[in-house]
Amino acid sequence: MNVQIRSQCNALWQLYPFAREQLVNVKTRQATKLKGPDCRVLEVLIENKGQVVSKREILKSAWGERVVSDASLTQSIAQIRLALGDNGKEQKYIKTLPSQGYLLYDNVVEMADSEWEIEPGAADGEGEHVLRPSVHNLPKLSVRTPTFNRKVKWLLLLLLMMLFVAQLSGIINRLSFDWNLQVDDWVNVKRASVNFLYQREPASETLYHYLSSEKRLTGYQQPLDLVISTGVSNYYVSCLYLNDHTGADDVKNFTFSLQESFYFIGGMINDLCR
């Protein structure tokens, strides 16, 4: 089913941070994929559009504690300009202010309604992209009983993960991929305050080793359950955590491309699973 963007948009582009192709031209509906750091840089500029944002602030927001040079930021700005049809000479949309930072003009890019994300590769008869409900905005599963048995939580989390994977069965069938999810193919490991449940295959194990490293574990201050699996071209991650605002357990599901950087994946989990 084709869905039009519902909100009134005065900008030339809209940004869907969780979509596979995040930057969408409002007029042509043409979508462009941004790398993880480039997308986060653009988010910072959108949040401060019409204002000068210092390089230091952008680097801190987009890369966190990772040590990167100004050249990385310069490259990201160049990639964003290229996606917007801009360049460093004209600076139609993003202005460089030497020794100060960067400025994104008003009515160029705005954050889109996160309830919808672009279905990659899908288009209707008129060439417009098809939007579908974002998997990142599925209803949250609240575990309301404080004394809820931990083993039952694990079973519910595994069941939720299996249902989440089942939603992708249409794509999997078209690719003739035989999905055979067996409980015996999963590994359960406790590291510090984090319980990991990951699929016993190379890609999932590699992501597990990154997320369970001592440097990453220091960012988790409370108990957290992470389920990691891999499909044809994506990582699937679910986290069960204690919501700081409601005091109840919540679940979030993520889909990441196999080409996505582990730093970006770890940052999303650390930002949203709390």
mmCIF file with all atom_site columns, C-alpha atoms in Angstrom, residues 55-242:
data_model
loop_
_atom_site.group_PDB
_atom_site.id
_atom_site.type_symbol
_atom_site.label_atom_id
_atom_site.label_alt_id
_atom_site.label_comp_id
_atom_site.label_asym_id
_atom_site.label_entity_id
_atom_site.label_seq_id
_atom_site.pdbx_PDB_ins_code
_atom_site.Cartn_x
_atom_site.Cartn_y
_atom_site.Cartn_z
_atom_site.occupancy
_atom_site.B_iso_or_equiv
_atom_site.pdbx_formal_charge
_atom_site.auth_seq_id
_atom_site.auth_comp_id
_atom_site.auth_asym_id
_atom_site.auth_atom_id
_atom_site.pdbx_PDB_model_num
ATOM 1   C CA . LYS A 1 55  ? 33.074 21.593  14.982  1.00 0.00 ? 55  LYS A CA 1
ATOM 2   C CA . ARG A 1 56  ? 33.722 20.388  18.518  1.00 0.00 ? 56  ARG A CA 1
ATOM 3   C CA . GLU A 1 57  ? 29.995 20.089  19.266  1.00 0.00 ? 57  GLU A CA 1
ATOM 4   C CA . ILE A 1 58  ? 29.346 18.190  16.034  1.00 0.00 ? 58  ILE A CA 1
ATOM 5   C CA . LEU A 1 59  ? 32.256 15.801  16.617  1.00 0.00 ? 59  LEU A CA 1
ATOM 6   C CA . LYS A 1 60  ? 31.074 15.089  20.155  1.00 0.00 ? 60  LYS A CA 1
ATOM 7   C CA . SER A 1 61  ? 27.461 14.448  19.079  1.00 0.00 ? 61  SER A CA 1
ATOM 8   C CA . ALA A 1 62  ? 28.251 12.367  15.988  1.00 0.00 ? 62  ALA A CA 1
ATOM 9   C CA . TRP A 1 63  ? 31.249 10.327  17.168  1.00 0.00 ? 63  TRP A CA 1
ATOM 10  C CA . GLY A 1 64  ? 30.920 10.416  20.942  1.00 0.00 ? 64  GLY A CA 1
ATOM 11  C CA . GLU A 1 65  ? 34.094 9.368   22.754  1.00 0.00 ? 65  GLU A CA 1
ATOM 12  C CA . ARG A 1 66  ? 35.739 8.065   19.585  1.00 0.00 ? 66  ARG A CA 1
ATOM 13  C CA . VAL A 1 67  ? 38.858 10.071  18.699  1.00 0.00 ? 67  VAL A CA 1
ATOM 14  C CA . VAL A 1 68  ? 38.548 11.426  15.138  1.00 0.00 ? 68  VAL A CA 1
ATOM 15  C CA . SER A 1 69  ? 40.164 14.325  13.326  1.00 0.00 ? 69  SER A CA 1
ATOM 16  C CA . ASP A 1 70  ? 38.547 17.395  11.795  1.00 0.00 ? 70  ASP A CA 1
ATOM 17  C CA . ALA A 1 71  ? 39.140 15.724  8.430   1.00 0.00 ? 71  ALA A CA 1
ATOM 18  C CA . SER A 1 72  ? 36.453 13.147  9.256   1.00 0.00 ? 72  SER A CA 1
ATOM 19  C CA . LEU A 1 73  ? 33.940 15.928  9.874   1.00 0.00 ? 73  LEU A CA 1
ATOM 20  C CA . THR A 1 74  ? 35.010 17.726  6.697   1.00 0.00 ? 74  THR A CA 1
ATOM 21  C CA . GLN A 1 75  ? 34.461 14.518  4.724   1.00 0.00 ? 75  GLN A CA 1
ATOM 22  C CA . SER A 1 76  ? 31.004 14.002  6.276   1.00 0.00 ? 76  SER A CA 1
ATOM 23  C CA . ILE A 1 77  ? 29.991 17.573  5.421   1.00 0.00 ? 77  ILE A CA 1
ATOM 24  C CA . ALA A 1 78  ? 31.177 17.003  1.845   1.00 0.00 ? 78  ALA A CA 1
ATOM 25  C CA . GLN A 1 79  ? 29.102 13.797  1.574   1.00 0.00 ? 79  GLN A CA 1
ATOM 26  C CA . ILE A 1 80  ? 26.006 15.547  2.957   1.00 0.00 ? 80  ILE A CA 1
ATOM 27  C CA . ARG A 1 81  ? 26.464 18.427  0.518   1.00 0.00 ? 81  ARG A CA 1
ATOM 28  C CA . LEU A 1 82  ? 26.799 15.940  -2.328  1.00 0.00 ? 82  LEU A CA 1
ATOM 29  C CA . ALA A 1 83  ? 23.541 14.241  -1.301  1.00 0.00 ? 83  ALA A CA 1
ATOM 30  C CA . LEU A 1 84  ? 21.798 17.649  -1.190  1.00 0.00 ? 84  LEU A CA 1
ATOM 31  C CA . GLY A 1 85  ? 23.174 18.745  -4.561  1.00 0.00 ? 85  GLY A CA 1
ATOM 32  C CA . ASP A 1 86  ? 25.440 21.280  -2.881  1.00 0.00 ? 86  ASP A CA 1
ATOM 33  C CA . ASN A 1 87  ? 29.213 21.736  -2.809  1.00 0.00 ? 87  ASN A CA 1
ATOM 34  C CA . GLY A 1 88  ? 31.901 23.587  -0.889  1.00 0.00 ? 88  GLY A CA 1
ATOM 35  C CA . LYS A 1 89  ? 32.161 26.330  -3.488  1.00 0.00 ? 89  LYS A CA 1
ATOM 36  C CA . GLU A 1 90  ? 28.483 27.278  -3.786  1.00 0.00 ? 90  GLU A CA 1
ATOM 37  C CA . GLN A 1 91  ? 27.404 26.447  -0.187  1.00 0.00 ? 91  GLN A CA 1
ATOM 38  C CA . LYS A 1 92  ? 23.719 26.836  -1.081  1.00 0.00 ? 92  LYS A CA 1
ATOM 39  C CA . TYR A 1 93  ? 22.462 24.854  1.903   1.00 0.00 ? 93  TYR A CA 1
ATOM 40  C CA . ILE A 1 94  ? 25.349 24.341  4.333   1.00 0.00 ? 94  ILE A CA 1
ATOM 41  C CA . LYS A 1 95  ? 27.571 27.320  5.118   1.00 0.00 ? 95  LYS A CA 1
ATOM 42  C CA . THR A 1 96  ? 31.151 26.928  6.331   1.00 0.00 ? 96  THR A CA 1
ATOM 43  C CA . LEU A 1 97  ? 32.259 29.606  8.778   1.00 0.00 ? 97  LEU A CA 1
ATOM 44  C CA . PRO A 1 98  ? 36.050 29.358  9.213   1.00 0.00 ? 98  PRO A CA 1
ATOM 45  C CA . SER A 1 99  ? 37.192 28.870  12.818  1.00 0.00 ? 99  SER A CA 1
ATOM 46  C CA . GLN A 1 100 ? 33.529 28.747  13.915  1.00 0.00 ? 100 GLN A CA 1
ATOM 47  C CA . GLY A 1 101 ? 31.737 25.744  12.439  1.00 0.00 ? 101 GLY A CA 1
ATOM 48  C CA . TYR A 1 102 ? 28.857 25.002  10.087  1.00 0.00 ? 102 TYR A CA 1
ATOM 49  C CA . LEU A 1 103 ? 25.374 26.415  9.548   1.00 0.00 ? 103 LEU A CA 1
ATOM 50  C CA . LEU A 1 104 ? 22.426 24.641  7.911   1.00 0.00 ? 104 LEU A CA 1
ATOM 51  C CA . TYR A 1 105 ? 19.993 27.131  6.370   1.00 0.00 ? 105 TYR A CA 1
ATOM 52  C CA . ASP A 1 106 ? 16.295 27.015  7.278   1.00 0.00 ? 106 ASP A CA 1
ATOM 53  C CA . ASN A 1 107 ? 13.816 25.090  5.109   1.00 0.00 ? 107 ASN A CA 1
ATOM 54  C CA . VAL A 1 108 ? 16.479 22.800  3.653   1.00 0.00 ? 108 VAL A CA 1
ATOM 55  C CA . VAL A 1 109 ? 16.157 19.559  5.647   1.00 0.00 ? 109 VAL A CA 1
ATOM 56  C CA . GLU A 1 110 ? 13.799 18.667  8.460   1.00 0.00 ? 110 GLU A CA 1
ATOM 57  C CA . MET A 1 111 ? 13.324 15.579  10.593  1.00 0.00 ? 111 MET A CA 1
ATOM 58  C CA . ALA A 1 112 ? 10.507 13.414  9.222   1.00 0.00 ? 112 ALA A CA 1
ATOM 59  C CA . ASP A 1 113 ? 7.654  11.879  11.154  1.00 0.00 ? 113 ASP A CA 1
ATOM 60  C CA . SER A 1 114 ? 9.428  8.814   12.555  1.00 0.00 ? 114 SER A CA 1
ATOM 61  C CA . GLU A 1 115 ? 6.217  6.791   12.367  1.00 0.00 ? 115 GLU A CA 1
ATOM 62  C CA . TRP A 1 116 ? 7.026  6.034   8.714   1.00 0.00 ? 116 TRP A CA 1
ATOM 63  C CA . GLU A 1 117 ? 10.164 4.858   6.950   1.00 0.00 ? 117 GLU A CA 1
ATOM 64  C CA . ILE A 1 118 ? 10.919 4.166   3.284   1.00 0.00 ? 118 ILE A CA 1
ATOM 65  C CA . GLU A 1 119 ? 10.539 0.630   1.989   1.00 0.00 ? 119 GLU A CA 1
ATOM 66  C CA . PRO A 1 120 ? 13.841 0.168   0.097   1.00 0.00 ? 120 PRO A CA 1
ATOM 67  C CA . GLY A 1 121 ? 13.555 -0.754  -3.565  1.00 0.00 ? 121 GLY A CA 1
ATOM 68  C CA . ALA A 1 122 ? 9.764  -0.419  -3.585  1.00 0.00 ? 122 ALA A CA 1
ATOM 69  C CA . ALA A 1 123 ? 7.899  2.044   -5.763  1.00 0.00 ? 123 ALA A CA 1
ATOM 70  C CA . ASP A 1 124 ? 4.355  2.449   -6.994  1.00 0.00 ? 124 ASP A CA 1
ATOM 71  C CA . GLY A 1 125 ? 3.224  2.767   -10.594 1.00 0.00 ? 125 GLY A CA 1
ATOM 72  C CA . GLU A 1 126 ? 4.100  6.473   -10.641 1.00 0.00 ? 126 GLU A CA 1
ATOM 73  C CA . GLY A 1 127 ? 7.643  5.874   -9.395  1.00 0.00 ? 127 GLY A CA 1
ATOM 74  C CA . GLU A 1 128 ? 6.972  7.102   -5.857  1.00 0.00 ? 128 GLU A CA 1
ATOM 75  C CA . HIS A 1 129 ? 8.648  5.327   -2.969  1.00 0.00 ? 129 HIS A CA 1
ATOM 76  C CA . VAL A 1 130 ? 6.450  3.230   -0.716  1.00 0.00 ? 130 VAL A CA 1
ATOM 77  C CA . LEU A 1 131 ? 6.475  4.057   2.989   1.00 0.00 ? 131 LEU A CA 1
ATOM 78  C CA . ARG A 1 132 ? 5.783  1.519   5.701   1.00 0.00 ? 132 ARG A CA 1
ATOM 79  C CA . PRO A 1 133 ? 5.434  1.783   9.483   1.00 0.00 ? 133 PRO A CA 1
ATOM 80  C CA . SER A 1 134 ? 8.877  2.021   11.043  1.00 0.00 ? 134 SER A CA 1
ATOM 81  C CA . VAL A 1 135 ? 9.977  -1.097  12.909  1.00 0.00 ? 135 VAL A CA 1
ATOM 82  C CA . HIS A 1 136 ? 11.531 1.261   15.464  1.00 0.00 ? 136 HIS A CA 1
ATOM 83  C CA . ASN A 1 137 ? 8.065  2.500   16.429  1.00 0.00 ? 137 ASN A CA 1
ATOM 84  C CA . LEU A 1 138 ? 6.369  -0.839  17.012  1.00 0.00 ? 138 LEU A CA 1
ATOM 85  C CA . PRO A 1 139 ? 4.303  -0.854  20.233  1.00 0.00 ? 139 PRO A CA 1
ATOM 86  C CA . LYS A 1 140 ? 6.507  -1.382  23.239  1.00 0.00 ? 140 LYS A CA 1
ATOM 87  C CA . LEU A 1 141 ? 6.082  -4.519  25.305  1.00 0.00 ? 141 LEU A CA 1
ATOM 88  C CA . SER A 1 142 ? 5.761  -3.434  28.932  1.00 0.00 ? 142 SER A CA 1
ATOM 89  C CA . VAL A 1 143 ? 6.401  -5.970  31.660  1.00 0.00 ? 143 VAL A CA 1
ATOM 90  C CA . ARG A 1 144 ? 4.376  -4.472  34.457  1.00 0.00 ? 144 ARG A CA 1
ATOM 91  C CA . THR A 1 145 ? 4.920  -7.017  37.238  1.00 0.00 ? 145 THR A CA 1
ATOM 92  C CA . PRO A 1 146 ? 8.080  -6.148  39.212  1.00 0.00 ? 146 PRO A CA 1
ATOM 93  C CA . THR A 1 147 ? 8.433  -9.773  40.381  1.00 0.00 ? 147 THR A CA 1
ATOM 94  C CA . PHE A 1 148 ? 8.186  -11.172 36.846  1.00 0.00 ? 148 PHE A CA 1
ATOM 95  C CA . ASN A 1 149 ? 10.268 -14.350 36.679  1.00 0.00 ? 149 ASN A CA 1
ATOM 96  C CA . ARG A 1 150 ? 13.585 -13.818 34.842  1.00 0.00 ? 150 ARG A CA 1
ATOM 97  C CA . LYS A 1 151 ? 13.351 -17.090 32.933  1.00 0.00 ? 151 LYS A CA 1
ATOM 98  C CA . VAL A 1 152 ? 9.894  -16.191 31.671  1.00 0.00 ? 152 VAL A CA 1
ATOM 99  C CA . LYS A 1 153 ? 11.283 -12.847 30.490  1.00 0.00 ? 153 LYS A CA 1
ATOM 100 C CA . TRP A 1 154 ? 13.901 -14.685 28.459  1.00 0.00 ? 154 TRP A CA 1
ATOM 101 C CA . LEU A 1 155 ? 11.247 -16.888 26.875  1.00 0.00 ? 155 LEU A CA 1
ATOM 102 C CA . LEU A 1 156 ? 9.101  -13.880 26.015  1.00 0.00 ? 156 LEU A CA 1
ATOM 103 C CA . LEU A 1 157 ? 12.110 -12.038 24.606  1.00 0.00 ? 157 LEU A CA 1
ATOM 104 C CA . LEU A 1 158 ? 13.058 -15.025 22.438  1.00 0.00 ? 158 LEU A CA 1
ATOM 105 C CA . LEU A 1 159 ? 9.449  -15.361 21.269  1.00 0.00 ? 159 LEU A CA 1
ATOM 106 C CA . LEU A 1 160 ? 9.338  -11.649 20.417  1.00 0.00 ? 160 LEU A CA 1
ATOM 107 C CA . MET A 1 161 ? 12.571 -11.985 18.458  1.00 0.00 ? 161 MET A CA 1
ATOM 108 C CA . MET A 1 162 ? 11.175 -14.938 16.497  1.00 0.00 ? 162 MET A CA 1
ATOM 109 C CA . LEU A 1 163 ? 7.999  -12.987 15.694  1.00 0.00 ? 163 LEU A CA 1
ATOM 110 C CA . PHE A 1 164 ? 10.125 -10.032 14.632  1.00 0.00 ? 164 PHE A CA 1
ATOM 111 C CA . VAL A 1 165 ? 12.080 -12.257 12.248  1.00 0.00 ? 165 VAL A CA 1
ATOM 112 C CA . ALA A 1 166 ? 8.860  -13.829 10.963  1.00 0.00 ? 166 ALA A CA 1
ATOM 113 C CA . GLN A 1 167 ? 7.703  -10.393 9.752   1.00 0.00 ? 167 GLN A CA 1
ATOM 114 C CA . LEU A 1 168 ? 10.552 -10.538 7.235   1.00 0.00 ? 168 LEU A CA 1
ATOM 115 C CA . SER A 1 169 ? 9.553  -13.949 5.866   1.00 0.00 ? 169 SER A CA 1
ATOM 116 C CA . GLY A 1 170 ? 8.214  -12.451 2.618   1.00 0.00 ? 170 GLY A CA 1
ATOM 117 C CA . ILE A 1 171 ? 11.603 -10.959 1.774   1.00 0.00 ? 171 ILE A CA 1
ATOM 118 C CA . ILE A 1 172 ? 13.387 -14.109 2.895   1.00 0.00 ? 172 ILE A CA 1
ATOM 119 C CA . ASN A 1 173 ? 11.171 -16.291 0.701   1.00 0.00 ? 173 ASN A CA 1
ATOM 120 C CA . ARG A 1 174 ? 11.792 -14.081 -2.332  1.00 0.00 ? 174 ARG A CA 1
ATOM 121 C CA . LEU A 1 175 ? 15.504 -14.548 -1.808  1.00 0.00 ? 175 LEU A CA 1
ATOM 122 C CA . SER A 1 176 ? 15.014 -18.318 -1.421  1.00 0.00 ? 176 SER A CA 1
ATOM 123 C CA . PHE A 1 177 ? 16.658 -18.203 1.971   1.00 0.00 ? 177 PHE A CA 1
ATOM 124 C CA . ASP A 1 178 ? 15.856 -21.143 4.214   1.00 0.00 ? 178 ASP A CA 1
ATOM 125 C CA . TRP A 1 179 ? 15.388 -19.600 7.676   1.00 0.00 ? 179 TRP A CA 1
ATOM 126 C CA . ASN A 1 180 ? 15.798 -22.320 10.275  1.00 0.00 ? 180 ASN A CA 1
ATOM 127 C CA . LEU A 1 181 ? 15.870 -20.730 13.736  1.00 0.00 ? 181 LEU A CA 1
ATOM 128 C CA . GLN A 1 182 ? 16.721 -23.410 16.288  1.00 0.00 ? 182 GLN A CA 1
ATOM 129 C CA . VAL A 1 183 ? 17.055 -22.831 20.010  1.00 0.00 ? 183 VAL A CA 1
ATOM 130 C CA . ASP A 1 184 ? 20.192 -25.035 19.975  1.00 0.00 ? 184 ASP A CA 1
ATOM 131 C CA . ASP A 1 185 ? 21.867 -22.496 17.650  1.00 0.00 ? 185 ASP A CA 1
ATOM 132 C CA . TRP A 1 186 ? 21.838 -19.755 20.320  1.00 0.00 ? 186 TRP A CA 1
ATOM 133 C CA . VAL A 1 187 ? 24.489 -18.915 22.905  1.00 0.00 ? 187 VAL A CA 1
ATOM 134 C CA . ASN A 1 188 ? 23.697 -17.300 26.272  1.00 0.00 ? 188 ASN A CA 1
ATOM 135 C CA . VAL A 1 189 ? 26.534 -15.327 27.944  1.00 0.00 ? 189 VAL A CA 1
ATOM 136 C CA . LYS A 1 190 ? 26.457 -13.017 30.987  1.00 0.00 ? 190 LYS A CA 1
ATOM 137 C CA . ARG A 1 191 ? 28.968 -10.118 30.891  1.00 0.00 ? 191 ARG A CA 1
ATOM 138 C CA . ALA A 1 192 ? 28.891 -7.591  33.753  1.00 0.00 ? 192 ALA A CA 1
ATOM 139 C CA . SER A 1 193 ? 25.275 -6.339  33.923  1.00 0.00 ? 193 SER A CA 1
ATOM 140 C CA . VAL A 1 194 ? 24.405 -7.498  30.397  1.00 0.00 ? 194 VAL A CA 1
ATOM 141 C CA . ASN A 1 195 ? 22.902 -10.851 29.389  1.00 0.00 ? 195 ASN A CA 1
ATOM 142 C CA . PHE A 1 196 ? 23.711 -11.700 25.766  1.00 0.00 ? 196 PHE A CA 1
ATOM 143 C CA . LEU A 1 197 ? 21.768 -14.197 23.655  1.00 0.00 ? 197 LEU A CA 1
ATOM 144 C CA . TYR A 1 198 ? 23.276 -14.450 20.189  1.00 0.00 ? 198 TYR A CA 1
ATOM 145 C CA . GLN A 1 199 ? 22.959 -16.740 17.188  1.00 0.00 ? 199 GLN A CA 1
ATOM 146 C CA . ARG A 1 200 ? 25.834 -19.165 16.743  1.00 0.00 ? 200 ARG A CA 1
ATOM 147 C CA . GLU A 1 201 ? 27.134 -17.919 13.385  1.00 0.00 ? 201 GLU A CA 1
ATOM 148 C CA . PRO A 1 202 ? 30.117 -15.688 12.411  1.00 0.00 ? 202 PRO A CA 1
ATOM 149 C CA . ALA A 1 203 ? 28.386 -12.313 11.862  1.00 0.00 ? 203 ALA A CA 1
ATOM 150 C CA . SER A 1 204 ? 26.364 -12.466 15.108  1.00 0.00 ? 204 SER A CA 1
ATOM 151 C CA . GLU A 1 205 ? 29.412 -13.635 17.071  1.00 0.00 ? 205 GLU A CA 1
ATOM 152 C CA . THR A 1 206 ? 31.511 -10.756 15.703  1.00 0.00 ? 206 THR A CA 1
ATOM 153 C CA . LEU A 1 207 ? 28.881 -8.176  16.740  1.00 0.00 ? 207 LEU A CA 1
ATOM 154 C CA . TYR A 1 208 ? 28.573 -9.870  20.144  1.00 0.00 ? 208 TYR A CA 1
ATOM 155 C CA . HIS A 1 209 ? 32.348 -9.640  20.756  1.00 0.00 ? 209 HIS A CA 1
ATOM 156 C CA . TYR A 1 210 ? 32.262 -5.902  19.962  1.00 0.00 ? 210 TYR A CA 1
ATOM 157 C CA . LEU A 1 211 ? 29.239 -5.138  22.177  1.00 0.00 ? 211 LEU A CA 1
ATOM 158 C CA . SER A 1 212 ? 30.622 -7.251  25.043  1.00 0.00 ? 212 SER A CA 1
ATOM 159 C CA . SER A 1 213 ? 34.056 -5.598  25.066  1.00 0.00 ? 213 SER A CA 1
ATOM 160 C CA . GLU A 1 214 ? 35.101 -3.949  28.331  1.00 0.00 ? 214 GLU A CA 1
ATOM 161 C CA . LYS A 1 215 ? 35.007 -0.491  26.734  1.00 0.00 ? 215 LYS A CA 1
ATOM 162 C CA . ARG A 1 216 ? 31.392 -0.963  25.600  1.00 0.00 ? 216 ARG A CA 1
ATOM 163 C CA . LEU A 1 217 ? 30.227 -2.584  28.861  1.00 0.00 ? 217 LEU A CA 1
ATOM 164 C CA . THR A 1 218 ? 31.191 0.492   30.896  1.00 0.00 ? 218 THR A CA 1
ATOM 165 C CA . GLY A 1 219 ? 28.332 2.376   29.211  1.00 0.00 ? 219 GLY A CA 1
ATOM 166 C CA . TYR A 1 220 ? 25.658 0.077   30.693  1.00 0.00 ? 220 TYR A CA 1
ATOM 167 C CA . GLN A 1 221 ? 24.794 1.085   34.246  1.00 0.00 ? 221 GLN A CA 1
ATOM 168 C CA . GLN A 1 222 ? 21.788 -1.216  34.786  1.00 0.00 ? 222 GLN A CA 1
ATOM 169 C CA . PRO A 1 223 ? 20.740 -4.793  33.885  1.00 0.00 ? 223 PRO A CA 1
ATOM 170 C CA . LEU A 1 224 ? 20.195 -5.269  30.150  1.00 0.00 ? 224 LEU A CA 1
ATOM 171 C CA . ASP A 1 225 ? 19.294 -8.257  27.955  1.00 0.00 ? 225 ASP A CA 1
ATOM 172 C CA . LEU A 1 226 ? 20.494 -8.223  24.321  1.00 0.00 ? 226 LEU A CA 1
ATOM 173 C CA . VAL A 1 227 ? 19.429 -10.689 21.612  1.00 0.00 ? 227 VAL A CA 1
ATOM 174 C CA . ILE A 1 228 ? 21.552 -10.689 18.422  1.00 0.00 ? 228 ILE A CA 1
ATOM 175 C CA . SER A 1 229 ? 20.858 -12.524 15.152  1.00 0.00 ? 229 SER A CA 1
ATOM 176 C CA . THR A 1 230 ? 21.687 -12.120 11.487  1.00 0.00 ? 230 THR A CA 1
ATOM 177 C CA . GLY A 1 231 ? 19.638 -12.398 8.277   1.00 0.00 ? 231 GLY A CA 1
ATOM 178 C CA . VAL A 1 232 ? 20.516 -12.262 4.609   1.00 0.00 ? 232 VAL A CA 1
ATOM 179 C CA . SER A 1 233 ? 21.708 -8.645  4.681   1.00 0.00 ? 233 SER A CA 1
ATOM 180 C CA . ASN A 1 234 ? 20.884 -7.295  8.160   1.00 0.00 ? 234 ASN A CA 1
ATOM 181 C CA . TYR A 1 235 ? 21.623 -7.577  11.852  1.00 0.00 ? 235 TYR A CA 1
ATOM 182 C CA . TYR A 1 236 ? 18.572 -7.936  14.111  1.00 0.00 ? 236 TYR A CA 1
ATOM 183 C CA . VAL A 1 237 ? 19.025 -6.751  17.698  1.00 0.00 ? 237 VAL A CA 1
ATOM 184 C CA . SER A 1 238 ? 16.462 -6.700  20.516  1.00 0.00 ? 238 SER A CA 1
ATOM 185 C CA . CYS A 1 239 ? 17.067 -5.237  23.955  1.00 0.00 ? 239 CYS A CA 1
ATOM 186 C CA . LEU A 1 240 ? 15.094 -5.761  27.175  1.00 0.00 ? 240 LEU A CA 1
ATOM 187 C CA . TYR A 1 241 ? 15.818 -2.989  29.663  1.00 0.00 ? 241 TYR A CA 1
ATOM 188 C CA . LEU A 1 242 ? 14.440 -1.076  32.635  1.00 0.00 ? 242 LEU A CA 1
#
